Amino acid sequence: MAEKILIIEDEEKIARVLQLELEFEGYDTGVAHSGTDGLIKYREQEWDLILLDLMLPGINGLDVLRRIRATESSTPVILLTAKSDVEDKVRGLDLGANDYVTKPFEIGELLARIRSSLRFSVGAVSAEEVHEHLYSFAGLSINIQTRDVIRDGHSIDLTPREYDLLIHLLKHPNQVLTREQLLDEVWGFEYYGDTNVVDVYIRYVRKKIDNGEQSLIHTVRGVGYVLKEDVHEA
Ligand code: CA
């Protein structure tokens, strides 16, 4: 039996293209052009997956998602987001969306995400699965599956080493890590003894993630570094 996909998207052209592509791939589809209509169609029958635009007239995408997740968590939801929706995208994942694609998207990529979400949903663990991949601290979020790093809605580009260092700090919030520990765990033994590299990379990461109001990575003099929230320190 064909799997059924509900498309909730107010831009009729995009909705129409999605519908044609999905039907060509053998899916059954339903289309709604507003949040309200989307919720009505959602309740009318069982769906295998929902494509949900975030910016909708009336009830917006996040509210649609909230209402769906208030009653069940098993139907996979893929968000259709604009580049500027970073903050909403993170909120959407927090609310239990399974994945997202950023417009303009390649149809091939979307189809791959759909297949993967449908596969995941068989065990109905998809929402938790996403949460396992998401680390958040004080407005900073990292999705370790997509390696997306976001601070206060802004996407941040990190080099692989900077990313490894930040994720290590993020996995041990409020815990003082010595330079030796960081060197050992992020760089490995071949850098043994050269802790200056840690200081240099801490500076790089700080520069990229700090928003000017609040530092997240603090120096503990003579010891190392700690990731913590401190509203009193500039
Ligand atoms: Ca829209």
PDB file of C-alpha atoms and ligand atoms in Angstrom:
ATOM      1  CA  MET A   1       0.000   0.000   0.000  1.00  0.00           C
ATOM      2  CA  ALA A   2       1.277   3.460  -0.852  1.00  0.00           C
ATOM      3  CA  GLU A   3       2.508   5.547   2.045  1.00  0.00           C
ATOM      4  CA  LYS A   4       0.561   8.721   2.662  1.00  0.00           C
ATOM      5  CA  ILE A   5       2.211  12.099   2.958  1.00  0.00           C
ATOM      6  CA  LEU A   6       0.448  15.275   4.030  1.00  0.00           C
ATOM      7  CA  ILE A   7       1.939  18.462   2.594  1.00  0.00           C
ATOM      8  CA  ILE A   8       1.187  21.608   4.606  1.00  0.00           C
ATOM      9  CA  GLU A   9       2.568  24.503   2.554  1.00  0.00           C
ATOM     10  CA  ASP A  10       0.938  27.827   1.728  1.00  0.00           C
ATOM     11  CA  GLU A  11       2.962  28.562  -1.397  1.00  0.00           C
ATOM     12  CA  GLU A  12       0.720  26.802  -3.887  1.00  0.00           C
ATOM     13  CA  LYS A  13       3.420  26.389  -6.523  1.00  0.00           C
ATOM     14  CA  ILE A  14       5.777  24.639  -4.114  1.00  0.00           C
ATOM     15  CA  ALA A  15       2.933  22.503  -2.783  1.00  0.00           C
ATOM     16  CA  ARG A  16       1.951  21.502  -6.318  1.00  0.00           C
ATOM     17  CA  VAL A  17       5.512  20.575  -7.314  1.00  0.00           C
ATOM     18  CA  LEU A  18       5.921  18.543  -4.126  1.00  0.00           C
ATOM     19  CA  GLN A  19       2.662  16.763  -4.761  1.00  0.00           C
ATOM     20  CA  LEU A  20       3.589  15.854  -8.339  1.00  0.00           C
ATOM     21  CA  GLU A  21       7.057  14.647  -7.353  1.00  0.00           C
ATOM     22  CA  LEU A  22       5.794  12.581  -4.434  1.00  0.00           C
ATOM     23  CA  GLU A  23       3.031  11.003  -6.477  1.00  0.00           C
ATOM     24  CA  PHE A  24       5.534  10.225  -9.213  1.00  0.00           C
ATOM     25  CA  GLU A  25       7.538   8.389  -6.532  1.00  0.00           C
ATOM     26  CA  GLY A  26       4.452   6.360  -5.665  1.00  0.00           C
ATOM     27  CA  TYR A  27       3.284   8.117  -2.499  1.00  0.00           C
ATOM     28  CA  ASP A  28      -0.314   9.135  -1.862  1.00  0.00           C
ATOM     29  CA  THR A  29      -0.555  12.803  -0.954  1.00  0.00           C
ATOM     30  CA  GLY A  30      -2.813  15.361   0.620  1.00  0.00           C
ATOM     31  CA  VAL A  31      -2.268  19.109   0.429  1.00  0.00           C
ATOM     32  CA  ALA A  32      -3.245  21.917   2.796  1.00  0.00           C
ATOM     33  CA  HIS A  33      -2.454  25.592   2.199  1.00  0.00           C
ATOM     34  CA  SER A  34      -2.835  26.869   5.755  1.00  0.00           C
ATOM     35  CA  GLY A  35      -2.155  25.687   9.281  1.00  0.00           C
ATOM     36  CA  THR A  36      -5.853  25.377  10.048  1.00  0.00           C
ATOM     37  CA  ASP A  37      -6.571  23.367   6.921  1.00  0.00           C
ATOM     38  CA  GLY A  38      -3.481  21.278   7.663  1.00  0.00           C
ATOM     39  CA  LEU A  39      -4.753  20.316  11.116  1.00  0.00           C
ATOM     40  CA  ILE A  40      -8.181  19.471   9.693  1.00  0.00           C
ATOM     41  CA  LYS A  41      -6.685  17.218   7.015  1.00  0.00           C
ATOM     42  CA  TYR A  42      -4.276  15.733   9.567  1.00  0.00           C
ATOM     43  CA  ARG A  43      -7.200  14.637  11.740  1.00  0.00           C
ATOM     44  CA  GLU A  44      -9.290  13.291   8.865  1.00  0.00           C
ATOM     45  CA  GLN A  45      -7.105  10.258   8.289  1.00  0.00           C
ATOM     46  CA  GLU A  46      -3.900   8.446   9.162  1.00  0.00           C
ATOM     47  CA  TRP A  47      -0.683   9.810   7.604  1.00  0.00           C
ATOM     48  CA  ASP A  48       2.708   8.175   7.335  1.00  0.00           C
ATOM     49  CA  LEU A  49       4.573  11.456   7.198  1.00  0.00           C
ATOM     50  CA  ILE A  50       3.956  15.203   7.278  1.00  0.00           C
ATOM     51  CA  LEU A  51       5.856  17.881   5.370  1.00  0.00           C
ATOM     52  CA  LEU A  52       5.316  21.060   7.316  1.00  0.00           C
ATOM     53  CA  ASP A  53       6.188  24.562   6.190  1.00  0.00           C
ATOM     54  CA  LEU A  54       7.080  26.822   9.139  1.00  0.00           C
ATOM     55  CA  MET A  55       5.821  30.140   7.814  1.00  0.00           C
ATOM     56  CA  LEU A  56       2.099  29.654   7.377  1.00  0.00           C
ATOM     57  CA  PRO A  57      -0.753  32.126   7.527  1.00  0.00           C
ATOM     58  CA  GLY A  58      -3.076  31.785  10.514  1.00  0.00           C
ATOM     59  CA  ILE A  59      -1.778  28.979  12.707  1.00  0.00           C
ATOM     60  CA  ASN A  60       1.963  28.845  11.972  1.00  0.00           C
ATOM     61  CA  GLY A  61       4.021  25.709  11.455  1.00  0.00           C
ATOM     62  CA  LEU A  62       5.348  25.518  15.013  1.00  0.00           C
ATOM     63  CA  ASP A  63       1.820  25.689  16.432  1.00  0.00           C
ATOM     64  CA  VAL A  64       0.650  23.015  14.021  1.00  0.00           C
ATOM     65  CA  LEU A  65       3.557  20.848  15.169  1.00  0.00           C
ATOM     66  CA  ARG A  66       2.811  21.560  18.843  1.00  0.00           C
ATOM     67  CA  ARG A  67      -0.803  20.472  18.370  1.00  0.00           C
ATOM     68  CA  ILE A  68       0.178  17.306  16.536  1.00  0.00           C
ATOM     69  CA  ARG A  69       2.780  16.388  19.161  1.00  0.00           C
ATOM     70  CA  ALA A  70       0.306  17.088  21.976  1.00  0.00           C
ATOM     71  CA  THR A  71      -1.595  14.001  20.889  1.00  0.00           C
ATOM     72  CA  GLU A  72       0.974  11.697  19.346  1.00  0.00           C
ATOM     73  CA  SER A  73       4.696  11.478  18.659  1.00  0.00           C
ATOM     74  CA  SER A  74       4.983   8.728  16.101  1.00  0.00           C
ATOM     75  CA  THR A  75       4.110  10.379  12.763  1.00  0.00           C
ATOM     76  CA  PRO A  76       7.353  11.735  11.321  1.00  0.00           C
ATOM     77  CA  VAL A  77       7.319  15.475  10.625  1.00  0.00           C
ATOM     78  CA  ILE A  78       9.834  17.104   8.286  1.00  0.00           C
ATOM     79  CA  LEU A  79       9.990  20.898   8.477  1.00  0.00           C
ATOM     80  CA  LEU A  80      10.319  23.005   5.342  1.00  0.00           C
ATOM     81  CA  THR A  81      12.282  26.049   6.460  1.00  0.00           C
ATOM     82  CA  ALA A  82      13.756  29.194   5.016  1.00  0.00           C
ATOM     83  CA  LYS A  83      17.411  29.990   5.667  1.00  0.00           C
ATOM     84  CA  SER A  84      16.402  32.730   8.057  1.00  0.00           C
ATOM     85  CA  ASP A  85      14.264  30.395  10.192  1.00  0.00           C
ATOM     86  CA  VAL A  86      17.244  28.977  12.124  1.00  0.00           C
ATOM     87  CA  GLU A  87      15.750  29.694  15.533  1.00  0.00           C
ATOM     88  CA  ASP A  88      12.358  28.245  14.589  1.00  0.00           C
ATOM     89  CA  LYS A  89      14.075  25.234  13.112  1.00  0.00           C
ATOM     90  CA  VAL A  90      15.772  24.510  16.443  1.00  0.00           C
ATOM     91  CA  ARG A  91      12.500  25.086  18.293  1.00  0.00           C
ATOM     92  CA  GLY A  92      10.805  22.743  15.827  1.00  0.00           C
ATOM     93  CA  LEU A  93      13.318  19.998  16.544  1.00  0.00           C
ATOM     94  CA  ASP A  94      12.806  20.613  20.270  1.00  0.00           C
ATOM     95  CA  LEU A  95       9.059  20.256  19.735  1.00  0.00           C
ATOM     96  CA  GLY A  96       9.545  16.859  18.177  1.00  0.00           C
ATOM     97  CA  ALA A  97      10.040  17.421  14.463  1.00  0.00           C
ATOM     98  CA  ASN A  98      12.184  14.661  13.029  1.00  0.00           C
ATOM     99  CA  ASP A  99      14.111  16.526  10.406  1.00  0.00           C
ATOM    100  CA  TYR A 100      14.126  19.662   8.277  1.00  0.00           C
ATOM    101  CA  VAL A 101      15.082  20.775   4.800  1.00  0.00           C
ATOM    102  CA  THR A 102      16.009  24.336   3.973  1.00  0.00           C
ATOM    103  CA  LYS A 103      14.400  26.027   0.980  1.00  0.00           C
ATOM    104  CA  PRO A 104      15.256  26.068  -1.825  1.00  0.00           C
ATOM    105  CA  PHE A 105      15.846  22.336  -1.569  1.00  0.00           C
ATOM    106  CA  GLU A 106      16.811  19.709  -4.087  1.00  0.00           C
ATOM    107  CA  ILE A 107      13.913  17.317  -4.560  1.00  0.00           C
ATOM    108  CA  GLY A 108      16.369  14.394  -4.443  1.00  0.00           C
ATOM    109  CA  GLU A 109      17.552  15.449  -1.004  1.00  0.00           C
ATOM    110  CA  LEU A 110      14.005  15.820   0.270  1.00  0.00           C
ATOM    111  CA  LEU A 111      13.076  12.372  -1.049  1.00  0.00           C
ATOM    112  CA  ALA A 112      16.098  10.887   0.738  1.00  0.00           C
ATOM    113  CA  ARG A 113      15.038  12.560   4.018  1.00  0.00           C
ATOM    114  CA  ILE A 114      11.502  11.263   3.548  1.00  0.00           C
ATOM    115  CA  ARG A 115      12.705   7.692   3.013  1.00  0.00           C
ATOM    116  CA  SER A 116      14.968   7.923   6.039  1.00  0.00           C
ATOM    117  CA  SER A 117      12.195   9.369   8.277  1.00  0.00           C
ATOM    118  CA  LEU A 118       9.769   6.682   7.147  1.00  0.00           C
ATOM    119  CA  ARG A 119      12.356   4.037   7.987  1.00  0.00           C
ATOM    120  CA  PHE A 120      12.957   5.527  11.431  1.00  0.00           C
ATOM    121  CA  SER A 121       9.282   5.812  12.228  1.00  0.00           C
ATOM    122  CA  VAL A 122       8.786   2.057  11.977  1.00  0.00           C
ATOM    123  CA  GLY A 123      10.159   1.808  15.508  1.00  0.00           C
ATOM    124  CA  ALA A 124       8.375   5.037  16.490  1.00  0.00           C
ATOM    125  CA  VAL A 125      11.516   6.339  18.169  1.00  0.00           C
ATOM    126  CA  SER A 126      12.148   9.152  15.727  1.00  0.00           C
ATOM    127  CA  ALA A 127      11.511  12.120  18.023  1.00  0.00           C
ATOM    128  CA  GLU A 128      13.787  10.718  20.719  1.00  0.00           C
ATOM    129  CA  GLU A 129      16.323   9.879  18.063  1.00  0.00           C
ATOM    130  CA  VAL A 130      16.543  13.542  17.108  1.00  0.00           C
ATOM    131  CA  HIS A 131      16.853  14.606  20.758  1.00  0.00           C
ATOM    132  CA  GLU A 132      19.772  12.253  21.215  1.00  0.00           C
ATOM    133  CA  HIS A 133      21.584  14.158  18.506  1.00  0.00           C
ATOM    134  CA  LEU A 134      20.909  17.600  19.920  1.00  0.00           C
ATOM    135  CA  TYR A 135      23.094  19.290  22.528  1.00  0.00           C
ATOM    136  CA  SER A 136      21.974  22.648  23.877  1.00  0.00           C
ATOM    137  CA  PHE A 137      23.430  25.070  26.365  1.00  0.00           C
ATOM    138  CA  ALA A 138      22.490  28.707  26.990  1.00  0.00           C
ATOM    139  CA  GLY A 139      21.274  29.539  23.498  1.00  0.00           C
ATOM    140  CA  LEU A 140      23.934  27.384  21.878  1.00  0.00           C
ATOM    141  CA  SER A 141      22.786  24.257  20.037  1.00  0.00           C
ATOM    142  CA  ILE A 142      24.683  21.590  18.189  1.00  0.00           C
ATOM    143  CA  ASN A 143      23.109  18.834  16.174  1.00  0.00           C
ATOM    144  CA  ILE A 144      25.818  16.181  16.104  1.00  0.00           C
ATOM    145  CA  GLN A 145      24.174  14.401  13.205  1.00  0.00           C
ATOM    146  CA  THR A 146      24.174  17.387  10.856  1.00  0.00           C
ATOM    147  CA  ARG A 147      27.067  19.185  12.671  1.00  0.00           C
ATOM    148  CA  ASP A 148      24.963  22.360  12.664  1.00  0.00           C
ATOM    149  CA  VAL A 149      26.124  24.838  15.303  1.00  0.00           C
ATOM    150  CA  ILE A 150      23.738  27.617  16.238  1.00  0.00           C
ATOM    151  CA  ARG A 151      24.003  30.435  18.789  1.00  0.00           C
ATOM    152  CA  ASP A 152      20.943  32.617  19.356  1.00  0.00           C
ATOM    153  CA  GLY A 153      19.563  31.806  15.937  1.00  0.00           C
ATOM    154  CA  HIS A 154      22.808  32.414  14.065  1.00  0.00           C
ATOM    155  CA  SER A 155      24.553  29.628  12.273  1.00  0.00           C
ATOM    156  CA  ILE A 156      28.265  29.315  13.161  1.00  0.00           C
ATOM    157  CA  ASP A 157      31.011  27.859  10.983  1.00  0.00           C
ATOM    158  CA  LEU A 158      33.641  25.903  12.867  1.00  0.00           C
ATOM    159  CA  THR A 159      36.658  24.003  11.618  1.00  0.00           C
ATOM    160  CA  PRO A 160      36.629  20.279  12.499  1.00  0.00           C
ATOM    161  CA  ARG A 161      39.043  20.813  15.420  1.00  0.00           C
ATOM    162  CA  GLU A 162      37.086  23.782  16.781  1.00  0.00           C
ATOM    163  CA  TYR A 163      33.935  21.704  16.502  1.00  0.00           C
ATOM    164  CA  ASP A 164      35.490  18.787  18.406  1.00  0.00           C
ATOM    165  CA  LEU A 165      36.673  21.135  21.140  1.00  0.00           C
ATOM    166  CA  LEU A 166      33.276  22.805  21.500  1.00  0.00           C
ATOM    167  CA  ILE A 167      31.339  19.540  21.516  1.00  0.00           C
ATOM    168  CA  HIS A 168      33.686  18.243  24.223  1.00  0.00           C
ATOM    169  CA  LEU A 169      32.992  21.293  26.397  1.00  0.00           C
ATOM    170  CA  LEU A 170      29.282  21.008  25.667  1.00  0.00           C
ATOM    171  CA  LYS A 171      29.226  17.407  26.822  1.00  0.00           C
ATOM    172  CA  HIS A 172      30.706  18.496  30.180  1.00  0.00           C
ATOM    173  CA  PRO A 173      28.918  21.731  31.064  1.00  0.00           C
ATOM    174  CA  ASN A 174      29.816  23.459  34.348  1.00  0.00           C
ATOM    175  CA  GLN A 175      32.778  21.164  34.742  1.00  0.00           C
ATOM    176  CA  VAL A 176      36.326  22.501  34.805  1.00  0.00           C
ATOM    177  CA  LEU A 177      38.442  20.721  32.227  1.00  0.00           C
ATOM    178  CA  THR A 178      42.206  21.008  32.445  1.00  0.00           C
ATOM    179  CA  ARG A 179      44.299  21.870  29.414  1.00  0.00           C
ATOM    180  CA  GLU A 180      45.840  18.418  29.607  1.00  0.00           C
ATOM    181  CA  GLN A 181      42.407  16.794  29.612  1.00  0.00           C
ATOM    182  CA  LEU A 182      41.274  18.798  26.616  1.00  0.00           C
ATOM    183  CA  LEU A 183      44.507  18.132  24.762  1.00  0.00           C
ATOM    184  CA  ASP A 184      44.261  14.448  25.463  1.00  0.00           C
ATOM    185  CA  GLU A 185      40.604  14.078  24.571  1.00  0.00           C
ATOM    186  CA  VAL A 186      40.336  16.450  21.615  1.00  0.00           C
ATOM    187  CA  TRP A 187      43.792  16.224  20.032  1.00  0.00           C
ATOM    188  CA  GLY A 188      44.975  12.836  21.173  1.00  0.00           C
ATOM    189  CA  PHE A 189      48.312  11.702  22.512  1.00  0.00           C
ATOM    190  CA  GLU A 190      50.445  12.854  19.567  1.00  0.00           C
ATOM    191  CA  TYR A 191      50.168  16.427  20.849  1.00  0.00           C
ATOM    192  CA  TYR A 192      51.252  15.362  24.305  1.00  0.00           C
ATOM    193  CA  GLY A 193      52.634  18.239  26.344  1.00  0.00           C
ATOM    194  CA  ASP A 194      51.825  21.072  23.962  1.00  0.00           C
ATOM    195  CA  THR A 195      48.914  22.655  25.811  1.00  0.00           C
ATOM    196  CA  ASN A 196      49.373  26.021  24.056  1.00  0.00           C
ATOM    197  CA  VAL A 197      47.370  24.652  21.176  1.00  0.00           C
ATOM    198  CA  VAL A 198      44.391  24.347  23.537  1.00  0.00           C
ATOM    199  CA  ASP A 199      44.595  28.037  24.483  1.00  0.00           C
ATOM    200  CA  VAL A 200      44.823  29.036  20.845  1.00  0.00           C
ATOM    201  CA  TYR A 201      41.782  27.010  19.838  1.00  0.00           C
ATOM    202  CA  ILE A 202      39.777  28.138  22.859  1.00  0.00           C
ATOM    203  CA  ARG A 203      40.365  31.698  21.622  1.00  0.00           C
ATOM    204  CA  TYR A 204      39.168  30.791  18.117  1.00  0.00           C
ATOM    205  CA  VAL A 205      36.010  29.101  19.406  1.00  0.00           C
ATOM    206  CA  ARG A 206      35.248  31.921  21.841  1.00  0.00           C
ATOM    207  CA  LYS A 207      35.521  34.468  19.085  1.00  0.00           C
ATOM    208  CA  LYS A 208      33.051  32.547  16.958  1.00  0.00           C
ATOM    209  CA  ILE A 209      30.422  31.621  19.523  1.00  0.00           C
ATOM    210  CA  ASP A 210      30.370  34.660  21.801  1.00  0.00           C
ATOM    211  CA  ASN A 211      27.535  37.055  21.143  1.00  0.00           C
ATOM    212  CA  GLY A 212      29.193  40.050  22.784  1.00  0.00           C
ATOM    213  CA  GLU A 213      26.959  39.949  25.855  1.00  0.00           C
ATOM    214  CA  GLN A 214      27.769  36.722  27.494  1.00  0.00           C
ATOM    215  CA  SER A 215      30.815  34.486  27.339  1.00  0.00           C
ATOM    216  CA  LEU A 216      30.216  30.789  27.638  1.00  0.00           C
ATOM    217  CA  ILE A 217      33.785  29.524  27.836  1.00  0.00           C
ATOM    218  CA  HIS A 218      35.488  30.748  31.003  1.00  0.00           C
ATOM    219  CA  THR A 219      39.139  30.543  31.949  1.00  0.00           C
ATOM    220  CA  VAL A 220      39.952  29.012  35.297  1.00  0.00           C
ATOM    221  CA  ARG A 221      43.379  30.515  35.893  1.00  0.00           C
ATOM    222  CA  GLY A 222      46.162  27.982  36.193  1.00  0.00           C
ATOM    223  CA  VAL A 223      43.789  25.083  35.625  1.00  0.00           C
ATOM    224  CA  GLY A 224      41.805  25.106  32.403  1.00  0.00           C
ATOM    225  CA  TYR A 225      38.422  25.989  31.028  1.00  0.00           C
ATOM    226  CA  VAL A 226      34.769  25.600  31.867  1.00  0.00           C
ATOM    227  CA  LEU A 227      31.617  26.024  29.819  1.00  0.00           C
ATOM    228  CA  LYS A 228      29.100  27.812  31.978  1.00  0.00           C
ATOM    229  CA  GLU A 229      26.512  30.501  31.974  1.00  0.00           C
ATOM    230  CA  ASP A 230      27.476  33.651  33.821  1.00  0.00           C
ATOM    231  CA  VAL A 231      25.232  36.642  33.390  1.00  0.00           C
ATOM    232  CA  HIS A 232      27.425  38.909  35.490  1.00  0.00           C
ATOM    233  CA  GLU A 233      30.481  38.562  33.362  1.00  0.00           C
ATOM    234  CA  ALA A 234      30.912  40.392  30.100  1.00  0.00           C
TER     235      ALA A 234
HETATM  236 CA    CA B   1       5.294  29.574   3.690  1.00  0.00          CA
END
